[in-house]
CSV table of C-alpha atoms in Angstrom, one decimal:
chain,number,residue,atom,x,y,z
A,1,MET,CA,0.0,0.0,0.0
A,2,LYS,CA,1.3,3.4,-1.0
A,3,GLU,CA,3.0,5.5,1.8
A,4,ILE,CA,0.8,8.4,3.1
A,5,SER,CA,1.9,11.6,4.6
A,6,ASP,CA,0.3,13.4,7.6
A,7,ASN,CA,-1.3,15.9,5.3
A,8,GLU,CA,-3.1,13.3,3.1
A,9,ILE,CA,-6.3,11.3,3.5
A,10,ARG,CA,-7.2,8.1,1.7
A,11,VAL,CA,-10.6,6.4,1.5
A,12,ILE,CA,-9.6,2.7,2.0
A,13,GLY,CA,-10.2,0.8,-1.2
A,14,THR,CA,-9.9,3.8,-3.5
A,15,ASP,CA,-6.8,5.6,-4.9
A,16,SER,CA,-5.8,8.5,-2.6
A,17,GLU,CA,-5.2,10.6,-5.7
A,18,ASP,CA,-8.9,10.6,-6.4
A,19,VAL,CA,-9.5,12.3,-3.0
A,20,ALA,CA,-6.7,14.8,-3.6
A,21,LYS,CA,-7.9,15.6,-7.1
A,22,ALA,CA,-11.5,16.2,-5.8
A,23,SER,CA,-10.2,18.4,-3.0
A,24,LYS,CA,-7.9,20.4,-5.5
A,25,ARG,CA,-10.8,21.0,-7.9
A,26,HIS,CA,-13.0,22.3,-5.2
A,27,GLY,CA,-10.1,24.4,-3.9
A,28,LYS,CA,-9.3,25.8,-7.3
A,29,ALA,CA,-12.8,27.1,-7.7
A,30,ILE,CA,-12.7,29.0,-4.5
A,31,ILE,CA,-9.3,30.5,-5.3
A,32,ILE,CA,-10.5,31.7,-8.7
A,33,ALA,CA,-13.5,33.4,-7.2
A,34,ALA,CA,-11.3,35.0,-4.5
A,35,ILE,CA,-8.8,36.3,-7.1
A,36,VAL,CA,-11.6,37.9,-9.1
A,37,VAL,CA,-13.1,39.6,-6.1
A,38,ALA,CA,-9.7,40.8,-4.9
A,39,ALA,CA,-8.8,42.2,-8.3
A,40,ALA,CA,-12.1,44.2,-8.4
A,41,ILE,CA,-11.2,45.6,-4.9
A,42,ILE,CA,-7.8,46.5,-5.9
A,43,ALA,CA,-9.0,48.3,-9.1
A,44,ALA,CA,-11.5,50.3,-7.1
A,45,LEU,CA,-8.8,51.3,-4.5
A,46,LEU,CA,-6.5,52.4,-7.3
A,47,ILE,CA,-9.1,54.6,-8.8
A,48,TRP,CA,-10.0,56.2,-5.5
A,49,HIS,CA,-6.3,56.7,-4.6
A,50,HIS,CA,-5.7,58.5,-7.9
A,51,ASN,CA,-8.7,60.8,-7.6
A,52,VAL,CA,-8.5,61.7,-3.8
A,53,ILE,CA,-5.2,61.2,-2.1
A,54,LYS,CA,-2.6,64.0,-2.1
A,55,SER,CA,1.0,63.8,-1.1
A,56,PRO,CA,1.2,62.4,2.5
A,57,GLU,CA,2.7,64.5,5.3
A,58,LYS,CA,5.8,63.1,6.9
A,59,ALA,CA,5.2,61.2,10.1
A,60,PHE,CA,7.3,62.2,13.2
A,61,PHE,CA,8.8,58.8,13.3
A,62,ASP,CA,9.4,58.5,9.5
A,63,SER,CA,12.6,56.7,9.2
A,64,SER,CA,13.7,58.8,6.2
A,65,THR,CA,13.8,61.9,8.3
A,66,VAL,CA,15.3,60.5,11.6
A,67,GLU,CA,19.0,60.8,11.9
A,68,THR,CA,20.9,58.3,14.0
A,69,ASP,CA,24.5,57.7,14.8
A,70,ALA,CA,23.7,54.2,16.1
A,71,GLN,CA,26.2,51.7,14.8
A,72,PRO,CA,24.9,48.3,13.5
A,73,ASN,CA,25.8,45.5,15.9
A,74,ILE,CA,27.5,43.3,13.5
A,75,ARG,CA,29.5,40.3,14.7
A,76,THR,CA,30.9,37.5,12.5
A,77,ILE,CA,30.0,34.2,13.9
A,78,ASP,CA,32.7,31.6,13.2
A,79,SER,CA,31.4,28.6,11.3
A,80,ASP,CA,33.4,26.2,13.5
A,81,PRO,CA,31.0,25.3,16.3
A,82,ASP,CA,33.8,24.9,18.7
A,83,THR,CA,34.7,28.6,18.5
A,84,ILE,CA,31.1,29.9,18.6
A,85,VAL,CA,30.0,31.6,21.7
A,86,GLY,CA,26.3,32.0,21.5
A,87,ILE,CA,23.2,30.5,20.2
A,88,THR,CA,22.5,29.2,16.6
A,89,MET,CA,19.0,28.8,15.4
A,90,ARG,CA,17.2,26.7,12.8
A,91,ASP,CA,13.6,26.7,11.7
A,92,THR,CA,11.7,23.6,10.8
A,93,THR,CA,8.1,22.6,10.5
A,94,VAL,CA,6.9,19.2,11.7
A,95,ASN,CA,3.2,18.0,11.6
A,96,ASP,CA,2.3,21.6,10.7
A,97,ILE,CA,3.9,22.9,13.7
A,98,PRO,CA,6.6,25.6,13.1
A,99,LEU,CA,9.6,25.0,15.6
A,100,LYS,CA,12.6,27.0,16.3
A,101,ILE,CA,15.5,24.9,17.5
A,102,PHE,CA,18.2,26.9,19.5
A,103,THR,CA,21.6,25.3,20.0
A,104,PRO,CA,23.8,26.9,22.5
A,105,HIS,CA,27.6,26.9,22.2
A,106,ASN,CA,30.2,27.5,24.9
A,107,LEU,CA,27.8,29.3,27.3
A,108,HIS,CA,27.4,29.4,31.0
A,109,ALA,CA,24.2,27.9,32.3
A,110,ARG,CA,22.5,28.6,35.6
A,111,LEU,CA,19.0,29.2,37.1
A,112,HIS,CA,17.8,32.6,38.3
A,113,VAL,CA,14.9,33.4,40.7
A,114,GLY,CA,13.2,36.7,40.3
A,115,GLU,CA,11.9,39.0,37.6
A,116,LEU,CA,14.1,39.5,34.6
A,117,ASN,CA,13.7,42.1,31.9
A,118,TYR,CA,15.5,42.0,28.5
A,119,ALA,CA,15.8,45.8,28.5
A,120,THR,CA,17.7,46.0,31.9
A,121,ALA,CA,19.4,42.6,32.1
A,122,ASP,CA,23.1,41.7,31.7
A,123,THR,CA,23.8,42.0,27.9
A,124,ASN,CA,25.7,38.7,28.1
A,125,ILE,CA,22.5,36.8,28.7
A,126,VAL,CA,21.6,35.3,25.4
A,127,LEU,CA,18.7,33.1,26.5
A,128,ALA,CA,16.4,33.5,29.5
A,129,LEU,CA,13.3,31.3,29.6
A,130,GLN,CA,11.0,30.5,32.4
A,131,ALA,CA,11.9,27.1,33.9
A,132,ALA,CA,9.9,25.7,36.8
A,133,ASP,CA,6.2,26.3,37.3
A,134,ILE,CA,4.8,28.2,40.2
A,135,ARG,CA,1.7,27.2,42.1
A,136,ALA,CA,-1.3,29.3,41.6
A,137,ASP,CA,-2.5,29.0,45.1
A,138,ASN,CA,0.6,29.7,47.2
A,139,LEU,CA,3.0,31.0,44.5
A,140,GLU,CA,5.6,28.4,45.6
A,141,ILE,CA,7.9,26.6,43.0
A,142,VAL,CA,6.4,23.3,41.9
A,143,SER,CA,8.6,20.3,42.7
A,144,ALA,CA,12.3,20.2,43.5
A,145,PHE,CA,14.4,23.3,42.9
A,146,VAL,CA,17.9,24.0,43.9
A,147,LEU,CA,19.6,27.4,43.4
A,148,ASN,CA,23.4,27.7,43.9
A,149,GLY,CA,23.3,24.5,46.1
A,150,GLU,CA,20.4,25.7,48.2
A,151,THR,CA,17.0,23.8,48.2
A,152,LEU,CA,14.2,26.2,47.5
A,153,ALA,CA,11.5,23.6,47.0
A,154,LYS,CA,11.1,19.9,47.3
A,155,GLY,CA,9.1,17.2,45.7
A,156,SER,CA,9.1,14.9,42.6
A,157,SER,CA,5.7,15.4,41.4
A,158,LYS,CA,7.1,16.1,38.0
A,159,LEU,CA,9.3,13.5,36.6
A,160,GLY,CA,11.3,15.5,34.2
A,161,TYR,CA,14.3,17.2,35.5
A,162,CYS,CA,17.2,19.5,34.6
A,163,ALA,CA,20.6,19.8,36.4
A,164,LEU,CA,22.9,22.6,35.8
A,165,ILE,CA,26.3,21.9,37.5
A,166,ASN,CA,29.6,23.5,36.6
A,167,ASP,CA,27.9,24.8,33.2
A,168,THR,CA,26.9,21.3,32.3
A,169,VAL,CA,23.2,20.9,31.6
A,170,THR,CA,21.7,17.4,32.0
A,171,ILE,CA,18.1,16.5,31.4
A,172,GLY,CA,16.2,13.3,32.1
A,173,VAL,CA,13.0,11.6,33.2
A,174,ASP,CA,13.0,9.9,36.5
A,175,SER,CA,11.4,10.4,40.0
A,176,ALA,CA,14.9,9.9,41.6
A,177,THR,CA,18.2,11.2,40.4
A,178,ALA,CA,21.6,11.5,42.0
A,179,LEU,CA,22.0,14.8,40.2
A,180,TYR,CA,19.6,16.5,42.7
A,181,GLU,CA,22.1,15.7,45.5
A,182,GLU,CA,25.0,16.6,43.3
A,183,ALA,CA,23.6,20.0,42.6
A,184,ILE,CA,23.3,20.6,46.3
A,185,GLU,CA,26.9,19.4,47.1
A,186,LYS,CA,28.5,21.3,44.2
A,187,GLY,CA,26.6,24.6,44.4
A,188,GLY,CA,24.7,23.9,41.3
A,189,ASP,CA,21.1,24.3,40.2
A,190,PHE,CA,18.2,21.8,39.6
A,191,PHE,CA,14.6,21.9,38.7
A,192,ARG,CA,11.8,19.7,37.7
A,193,GLN,CA,9.2,19.9,34.9
A,194,TYR,CA,6.8,17.9,32.9
A,195,PRO,CA,8.6,15.2,31.0
A,196,LEU,CA,7.8,15.2,27.4
A,197,VAL,CA,10.0,12.7,25.6
A,198,LYS,CA,11.9,9.7,27.1
A,199,ASN,CA,14.1,7.3,25.1
A,200,GLY,CA,12.5,8.7,22.0
A,201,ASN,CA,9.0,8.2,23.0
A,202,ILE,CA,6.2,10.5,24.0
A,203,VAL,CA,5.5,10.8,27.7
A,204,GLU,CA,1.7,11.5,28.1
A,205,ASN,CA,0.7,14.3,30.5
A,206,LYS,CA,-2.7,15.3,31.8
A,207,ILE,CA,-2.5,18.8,30.6
A,208,LYS,CA,-4.8,19.1,27.5
A,209,ASN,CA,-4.8,22.9,26.8
A,210,LYS,CA,-3.0,24.5,23.9
A,211,ALA,CA,-0.3,27.2,24.7
A,212,ILE,CA,3.0,28.4,23.4
A,213,ARG,CA,5.5,25.6,24.2
A,214,ARG,CA,9.1,25.5,25.1
A,215,ALA,CA,11.4,22.5,26.1
A,216,LEU,CA,14.9,21.5,26.7
A,217,ALA,CA,15.6,18.7,24.3
A,218,GLU,CA,18.5,16.4,23.8
A,219,ILE,CA,19.2,15.6,20.1
A,220,ASP,CA,22.2,13.3,19.4
A,221,GLY,CA,23.7,14.1,22.8
A,222,HIS,CA,23.3,17.9,22.4
A,223,ILE,CA,21.1,20.0,24.6
A,224,THR,CA,19.0,22.3,22.7
A,225,VAL,CA,15.9,24.5,23.3
A,226,VAL,CA,12.9,24.0,21.0
A,227,ALA,CA,10.2,26.6,20.9
A,228,THR,CA,6.9,26.9,19.1
A,229,SER,CA,5.3,30.2,18.0
A,230,SER,CA,1.9,28.7,17.7
A,231,ARG,CA,-0.4,27.3,20.5
A,232,GLU,CA,0.0,23.6,20.7
A,233,SER,CA,-1.1,20.7,23.0
A,234,LEU,CA,1.6,19.1,25.1
A,235,HIS,CA,1.0,15.9,23.2
A,236,ASP,CA,1.4,17.4,19.7
A,237,PHE,CA,4.5,19.3,20.9
A,238,ALA,CA,6.0,16.1,22.3
A,239,GLN,CA,5.0,14.2,19.0
A,240,ALA,CA,6.8,16.9,17.0
A,241,LEU,CA,9.9,16.6,19.2
A,242,VAL,CA,9.9,12.9,18.7
A,243,ASP,CA,9.7,13.5,14.9
A,244,ILE,CA,12.7,15.7,14.8
A,245,GLY,CA,14.8,13.1,16.6
A,246,VAL,CA,14.6,14.2,20.2
A,247,ASN,CA,15.6,11.5,22.6
A,248,THR,CA,14.8,13.3,25.9
A,249,ALA,CA,12.8,16.4,26.4
A,250,VAL,CA,11.7,18.3,29.5
A,251,ASN,CA,9.1,21.1,29.4
A,252,LEU,CA,9.8,24.7,30.2
A,253,VAL,CA,7.1,26.9,31.4
A,254,GLY,CA,4.7,27.6,28.5
A,255,GLY,CA,1.6,29.7,28.1
A,256,ASN,CA,0.4,33.0,26.8
A,257,LEU,CA,1.8,35.2,29.7
A,258,ILE,CA,5.3,34.0,29.8
A,259,SER,CA,8.4,36.0,30.1
A,260,GLY,CA,11.8,35.6,28.3
A,261,TRP,CA,14.1,36.2,25.5
A,262,VAL,CA,16.4,34.4,23.1
A,263,VAL,CA,19.2,36.1,21.2
A,264,ALA,CA,20.4,34.0,18.3
A,265,GLY,CA,23.4,35.4,16.4
A,266,ASP,CA,22.7,39.0,16.1
A,267,SER,CA,19.0,38.7,16.4
A,268,LEU,CA,16.5,38.9,19.3
A,269,VAL,CA,14.4,36.1,18.2
A,270,ILE,CA,12.1,35.7,21.1
A,271,ASP,CA,11.1,38.6,23.3
A,272,GLU,CA,8.3,38.0,25.7
A,273,GLN,CA,7.3,40.7,28.3
A,274,PRO,CA,3.7,40.2,29.1
A,275,ILE,CA,1.7,43.0,30.7
A,276,LEU,CA,0.5,41.5,33.9
A,277,ASN,CA,-2.0,42.8,36.4
A,278,GLY,CA,0.6,43.5,39.1
A,279,PRO,CA,4.3,42.4,39.6
A,280,SER,CA,5.5,39.0,38.7
A,281,PRO,CA,5.5,36.4,41.4
A,282,ASN,CA,8.6,36.4,43.6
A,283,ASN,CA,9.4,32.9,42.8
A,284,ILE,CA,9.4,33.4,39.0
A,285,ASN,CA,12.5,31.6,37.7
A,286,PHE,CA,14.5,31.3,34.6
A,287,ILE,CA,17.1,29.1,33.0
A,288,ILE,CA,19.9,31.4,31.8
A,289,LEU,CA,22.6,31.0,29.2
A,290,SER,CA,25.1,33.6,29.1
A,291,LYS,CA,28.5,34.3,27.6
B,1,MET,CA,-17.9,-10.9,3.0
B,2,SER,CA,-19.4,-11.0,6.4
B,3,GLY,CA,-18.7,-7.4,7.3
B,4,PHE,CA,-16.6,-8.4,10.3
B,5,LEU,CA,-12.9,-7.4,10.7
B,6,VAL,CA,-11.0,-10.4,12.0
B,7,ILE,CA,-7.6,-9.7,13.5
B,8,SER,CA,-5.8,-12.9,14.4
B,9,THR,CA,-2.4,-13.4,16.0
B,10,ALA,CA,-0.6,-16.5,17.3
B,11,SER,CA,-2.3,-16.2,20.6
B,12,ASP,CA,-5.6,-14.4,20.1
B,13,LEU,CA,-8.3,-13.3,17.7
B,14,LEU,CA,-10.5,-10.2,17.6
B,15,ARG,CA,-13.6,-10.2,15.5
B,16,VAL,CA,-15.5,-6.9,15.3
B,17,ARG,CA,-18.3,-5.7,13.0
B,18,HIS,CA,-17.3,-2.9,10.6
B,19,ASP,CA,-19.8,-0.5,12.1
B,20,SER,CA,-18.5,-1.1,15.6
B,21,ILE,CA,-15.2,0.5,14.8
B,22,VAL,CA,-15.1,4.2,15.6
B,23,TYR,CA,-11.4,4.7,14.8
B,24,ILE,CA,-8.1,3.0,14.9
B,25,SER,CA,-4.9,5.1,15.9
B,26,SER,CA,-1.3,4.3,15.6
B,27,ASP,CA,0.6,3.6,18.9
B,28,GLY,CA,4.3,3.0,17.8
B,29,ASN,CA,4.4,-0.6,16.5
B,30,TYR,CA,0.9,-1.2,17.6
B,31,SER,CA,-2.6,0.2,17.0
B,32,GLN,CA,-5.5,1.1,19.2
B,33,LEU,CA,-9.0,0.3,18.1
B,34,LEU,CA,-11.9,2.3,19.7
B,35,LEU,CA,-15.3,0.7,19.9
B,36,PRO,CA,-18.6,2.6,20.6
B,37,GLY,CA,-18.8,3.3,24.4
B,38,GLY,CA,-15.1,4.0,24.7
B,39,GLU,CA,-13.6,0.5,24.9
B,40,MET,CA,-10.2,0.5,23.5
B,41,ARG,CA,-8.5,-2.7,22.1
B,42,LEU,CA,-4.8,-3.0,21.5
B,43,LEU,CA,-3.8,-4.5,18.2
B,44,THR,CA,-0.4,-5.9,18.0
B,45,MET,CA,0.3,-4.7,14.5
B,46,GLN,CA,1.1,-1.4,12.9
B,47,LEU,CA,-1.7,0.7,11.4
B,48,GLY,CA,-0.7,0.1,7.8
B,49,GLN,CA,-1.2,-3.6,8.4
B,50,VAL,CA,-4.6,-2.9,9.9
B,51,GLU,CA,-5.4,-0.9,6.8
B,52,LYS,CA,-4.6,-3.8,4.5
B,53,LEU,CA,-6.9,-6.1,6.6
B,54,ILE,CA,-9.7,-3.6,6.2
B,55,ASP,CA,-9.1,-3.4,2.5
B,56,ASN,CA,-9.0,-7.2,2.1
B,57,GLN,CA,-11.8,-8.3,4.4
B,58,LEU,CA,-14.5,-5.6,4.5
B,59,ASP,CA,-15.5,-5.5,0.8
B,60,ILE,CA,-18.0,-2.7,0.3
B,61,HIS,CA,-17.8,-1.6,3.8
B,62,ARG,CA,-14.1,-0.8,3.5
B,63,HIS,CA,-15.0,2.5,1.8
B,64,ASN,CA,-16.4,3.7,5.2
B,65,PHE,CA,-12.9,3.8,6.5
B,66,ILE,CA,-10.6,6.8,5.8
B,67,ARG,CA,-6.9,6.9,6.5
B,68,ILE,CA,-6.0,10.2,7.9
B,69,GLY,CA,-2.2,10.9,7.7
B,70,LYS,CA,0.1,8.3,9.1
B,71,SER,CA,-1.5,7.7,12.5
B,72,LEU,CA,-5.3,7.5,12.0
B,73,ILE,CA,-8.1,5.5,10.4
B,74,ILE,CA,-11.6,6.6,11.0
B,75,ASN,CA,-15.1,5.3,10.3
B,76,ARG,CA,-16.7,8.1,8.4
B,77,ASN,CA,-20.1,7.2,9.8
B,78,TYR,CA,-19.0,8.5,13.2
B,79,ILE,CA,-17.8,11.9,11.9
B,80,PHE,CA,-19.6,14.6,13.8
B,81,TYR,CA,-17.5,17.8,13.7
B,82,ILE,CA,-14.5,19.1,12.0
B,83,HIS,CA,-12.6,22.4,13.0
B,84,ILE,CA,-9.7,22.9,10.7
B,85,ASN,CA,-7.9,25.7,12.6
B,86,ARG,CA,-8.1,23.9,15.9
B,87,GLN,CA,-7.1,20.7,14.0
B,88,GLN,CA,-9.9,18.9,15.8
B,89,LEU,CA,-12.0,15.9,14.5
B,90,VAL,CA,-14.8,15.0,16.7
B,91,LEU,CA,-16.5,11.5,16.3
B,92,LYS,CA,-19.7,10.7,18.0
B,93,ASP,CA,-21.3,7.2,18.5
B,94,ASN,CA,-25.0,6.4,18.7
B,95,ASP,CA,-24.9,6.7,22.4
B,96,GLY,CA,-23.8,10.3,22.3
B,97,ASN,CA,-20.2,9.6,23.3
B,98,GLN,CA,-17.8,12.1,21.6
B,99,TYR,CA,-14.1,11.4,20.8
B,100,THR,CA,-11.9,14.2,19.9
B,101,ILE,CA,-8.8,13.5,17.9
B,102,GLN,CA,-6.1,15.8,16.3
B,103,ALA,CA,-5.2,15.8,12.7
B,104,SER,CA,-3.2,18.1,10.5
B,105,LYS,CA,-5.1,21.1,9.0
B,106,GLU,CA,-4.5,20.0,5.5
B,107,ALA,CA,-5.8,16.5,6.1
B,108,LEU,CA,-8.9,17.9,7.8
B,109,ARG,CA,-9.4,20.3,4.9
B,110,GLN,CA,-9.4,17.5,2.5
B,111,LEU,CA,-11.7,15.4,4.7
B,112,LYS,CA,-14.2,18.3,4.9
B,113,THR,CA,-14.0,18.7,1.2
B,114,LEU,CA,-14.6,15.0,0.7
B,115,ILE,CA,-17.8,15.0,2.9
B,116,GLU,CA,-19.0,18.2,1.2
B,117,THR,CA,-18.5,16.8,-2.3
B,118,GLU,CA,-20.2,13.6,-1.5
B,119,ASN,CA,-23.1,15.4,0.2
B,120,GLU,CA,-23.6,17.4,-2.9
B,121,ARG,CA,-23.9,14.3,-5.1
B,122,ASN,CA,-26.4,12.6,-2.9
């Protein structure tokens, strides 16, 4: 039987091409009608513009009138990964889900507790993403959390974990791990989150809503950060991670009111500063990668 | 053809009427078959193999089954609601139980068109 992609359907016992052709004919008729209507609207606008509009006044913030002596921030990133210090990014789409995959190179890694703002933060920070969840009732950090060797929260309700010890980031899925004690002994950091992928397989979670998703993901032994720009369920996000070859993945705080940023190369690729009704919770926490 | 799908392995046999299958979803190397009422049966074969069995065994009834992408086969008689942007397909059995499954927007678009086209012909 012919292979089928996720974007195709096939009535069993018929040729899938018949279904696609019928769909395409139906679609073509709609497209032709839309083009005719759009052309009529454009023609009407052009006529109106010619008859009515005079030369526009220059806006205050018109870039052609504003002088600046700001220098462009151009840095050449060496193509050799061993000498890159920063984050490289690649885009891909899996199962209709656009993903950004951020790969850190030669960066320091730690956790931070407290509000962070890109505008006022240390410029060496190239990635700051919310890490552990905060309880809505008492605003405490959910599950085990260690900062600079100090335990701020306990528990293993979430099976995914991330340890940051001596700038080495390790992620895994287990209710118990020696890395928790090691983080305490060595002054490192540790947090827990929903597991998404273990040994290349989806880990199902009870959360069913759709939201912007972030994850720490291990691909071929390298830790990356994977992010969506669309709202997805945890299951679909985990499936997409599996499909791009992720072996282990741990969730980072997702949602529509999250804070954080990512600078990849020269570009501020993610910049989220939600407008909250009040200050952020004291225990808001971030995973930070810096130069 | 009796209208029954018979799935037989070395150790067991499952025999189910074609109209008792709501959908079959992929589960790694296995498949999950959902019956009305929510009962789920694990099939120890991949979805592609299940599709072949449906094609070979169910005769005219096989056209009631639609493969959607790599991971789903549905019985079109249970289709209740499609929302393309939410990527939602809702199936509903005769007892009113609803089952919501996810599929790609393009696949749902094609499914919606298929149903609309067939409805116009009838």
